[in-house]
């Protein structure tokens, strides 16, 4: 874009140049949006969004009703209700017991003689209550992604699902029902296998861990480790119980993996058998293989083969997850070291100076150390309104205190804040290079910088700036190459404002642009002489500004004087009229010397006036009548008039 010299030397054309308004409304905005807003509706409100799964969020275009009363229907629970979540947590704990007990009772039949059946009955009671409660819990419609809270729809959906059948079968106290019908205690393998239906409840544990992994209130690493431990313990317990069940039901107990060590293991304590089973399962899982316990018969060897094949997959799953967690925690360190190595190779290959290499390394290290503080990286995925609110909270006071924006309207301050970017610079890092194109300017939030003038290989520090000061704005406002190099003295945080965004905002109002120019010129006048000498044509601009201010002051003073003269003239005329008594003296005034023909102004015939009381009033009146002011009054014979009392009626006065 071409620009004349006068435009380049004056910031006024740059800031006062108007463009099209960016707030024009399109035709689509003139239409009523009601037809779009009411396309679909939801009857519930999502209040605590941090505790809601993404599957519970309504689809785009959905209008949510009952915003202030999410429980509009009686006896309906929302799936993300806090009390219902606590109930689910209790059930997960009971699921852990059920998973352990169902396999334990299958392998160790003598466990049915203890307190375990009673505990099972209590646990089943809780799950029976949950079955009833499910009829009152709203659900997500997968076709519309809206929460459904209709009692009939909830009941119909649950009754038709496989979950209802499995919940009922896994909750029925079959042994007690059998005892109530036959009068005998239900024992045997059939009841043990029926108890395995309780393993259906494990899906609740998977859902819990899935939710905890996404919850920022819990440490992701800890949640994943606990999940892996639970998976490992469950499969170790499962394998141990199955292997003991195989040995317990083998025709020759002595020819089993445990019978070869403990011949009367069937008569011994069930906890002894459980200990041996867990020991064997863990040793096999870890592939240690001490040799003290090993498969003896064909059944055990067959199971061991499948179990060891399964262990290959389980071990790969555990090692892969743990490796992923460890690598993820060290990923930032690895990335930083890799970036530093790339810089070292680049500087070595291109033989860059030592100082430049140190600056590159310092910048890279600062980038990783302050990554969580960088505005752009943290806020880039947030909506613009949230980003603007955060920037306004953090940096509005800094912008308002900057000299260039003194007296700036609040509306434009908010617009400007929404386009700023915060950055960190390490010590001895150039923020702006001399003679570079002025694309941005900066406000220092913390730290300090030096204003440097480079002349060949030498450098001269012209000024030192701190928090609240601005750098780079001279090049931006004048639209000239940056006149100075700006280098940090210590770790500094700055906010960057784009040249183009700044002009777009300021050009929307001429008065605001004039305010900025006034602040800018006032700042330039206060610069020290060394800075003024280094800025091209600055002295000429300041001289022109001073001259314009002087002319404006003189014009203002002259205007005030003219107003005073007009007031005094009117006042004197009124006094003259009030003092007249008798017949007033009338005289004829001319605007040229006597015996000189002057018809250009049309005053050769003269003007008849009432003679005032003083010579100044006569001069004023003559100026008013003739259009020019004179300084001499003579008669027709050339005699000078010094006193008005000597004049007579109808005398001709020549005023020039």
mmCIF file of C-alpha atoms in Angstrom, residues 2-14 17 477-480 521 537 541 544 548:
data_model
loop_
_atom_site.group_PDB
_atom_site.id
_atom_site.type_symbol
_atom_site.label_atom_id
_atom_site.label_comp_id
_atom_site.label_asym_id
_atom_site.label_seq_id
_atom_site.Cartn_x
_atom_site.Cartn_y
_atom_site.Cartn_z
ATOM 1 C CA UNK A 2 1.553 3.299 -1.098
ATOM 2 C CA UNK A 3 1.680 6.287 1.212
ATOM 3 C CA UNK A 4 2.781 9.874 0.687
ATOM 4 C CA UNK A 5 5.496 11.482 2.766
ATOM 5 C CA UNK A 6 3.076 13.692 4.643
ATOM 6 C CA UNK A 7 0.956 10.684 5.565
ATOM 7 C CA UNK A 8 3.980 8.775 6.769
ATOM 8 C CA UNK A 9 5.076 11.679 8.948
ATOM 9 C CA UNK A 10 1.769 12.258 10.609
ATOM 10 C CA UNK A 11 -0.103 9.725 12.675
ATOM 11 C CA UNK A 12 -3.404 11.494 12.169
ATOM 12 C CA UNK A 13 -4.227 10.130 8.693
ATOM 13 C CA UNK A 14 -3.485 6.602 9.861
ATOM 14 C CA UNK A 17 -8.919 7.000 8.191
ATOM 15 C CA UNK A 477 1.592 5.152 14.987
ATOM 16 C CA UNK A 478 3.990 6.833 12.536
ATOM 17 C CA UNK A 479 3.954 3.746 10.294
ATOM 18 C CA UNK A 480 7.741 3.809 9.996
ATOM 19 C CA UNK A 521 2.008 13.908 21.210
ATOM 20 C CA UNK A 537 11.387 14.178 11.535
ATOM 21 C CA UNK A 541 6.338 17.296 13.777
ATOM 22 C CA UNK A 544 4.279 21.984 13.591
ATOM 23 C CA UNK A 548 -0.786 24.945 15.306
#
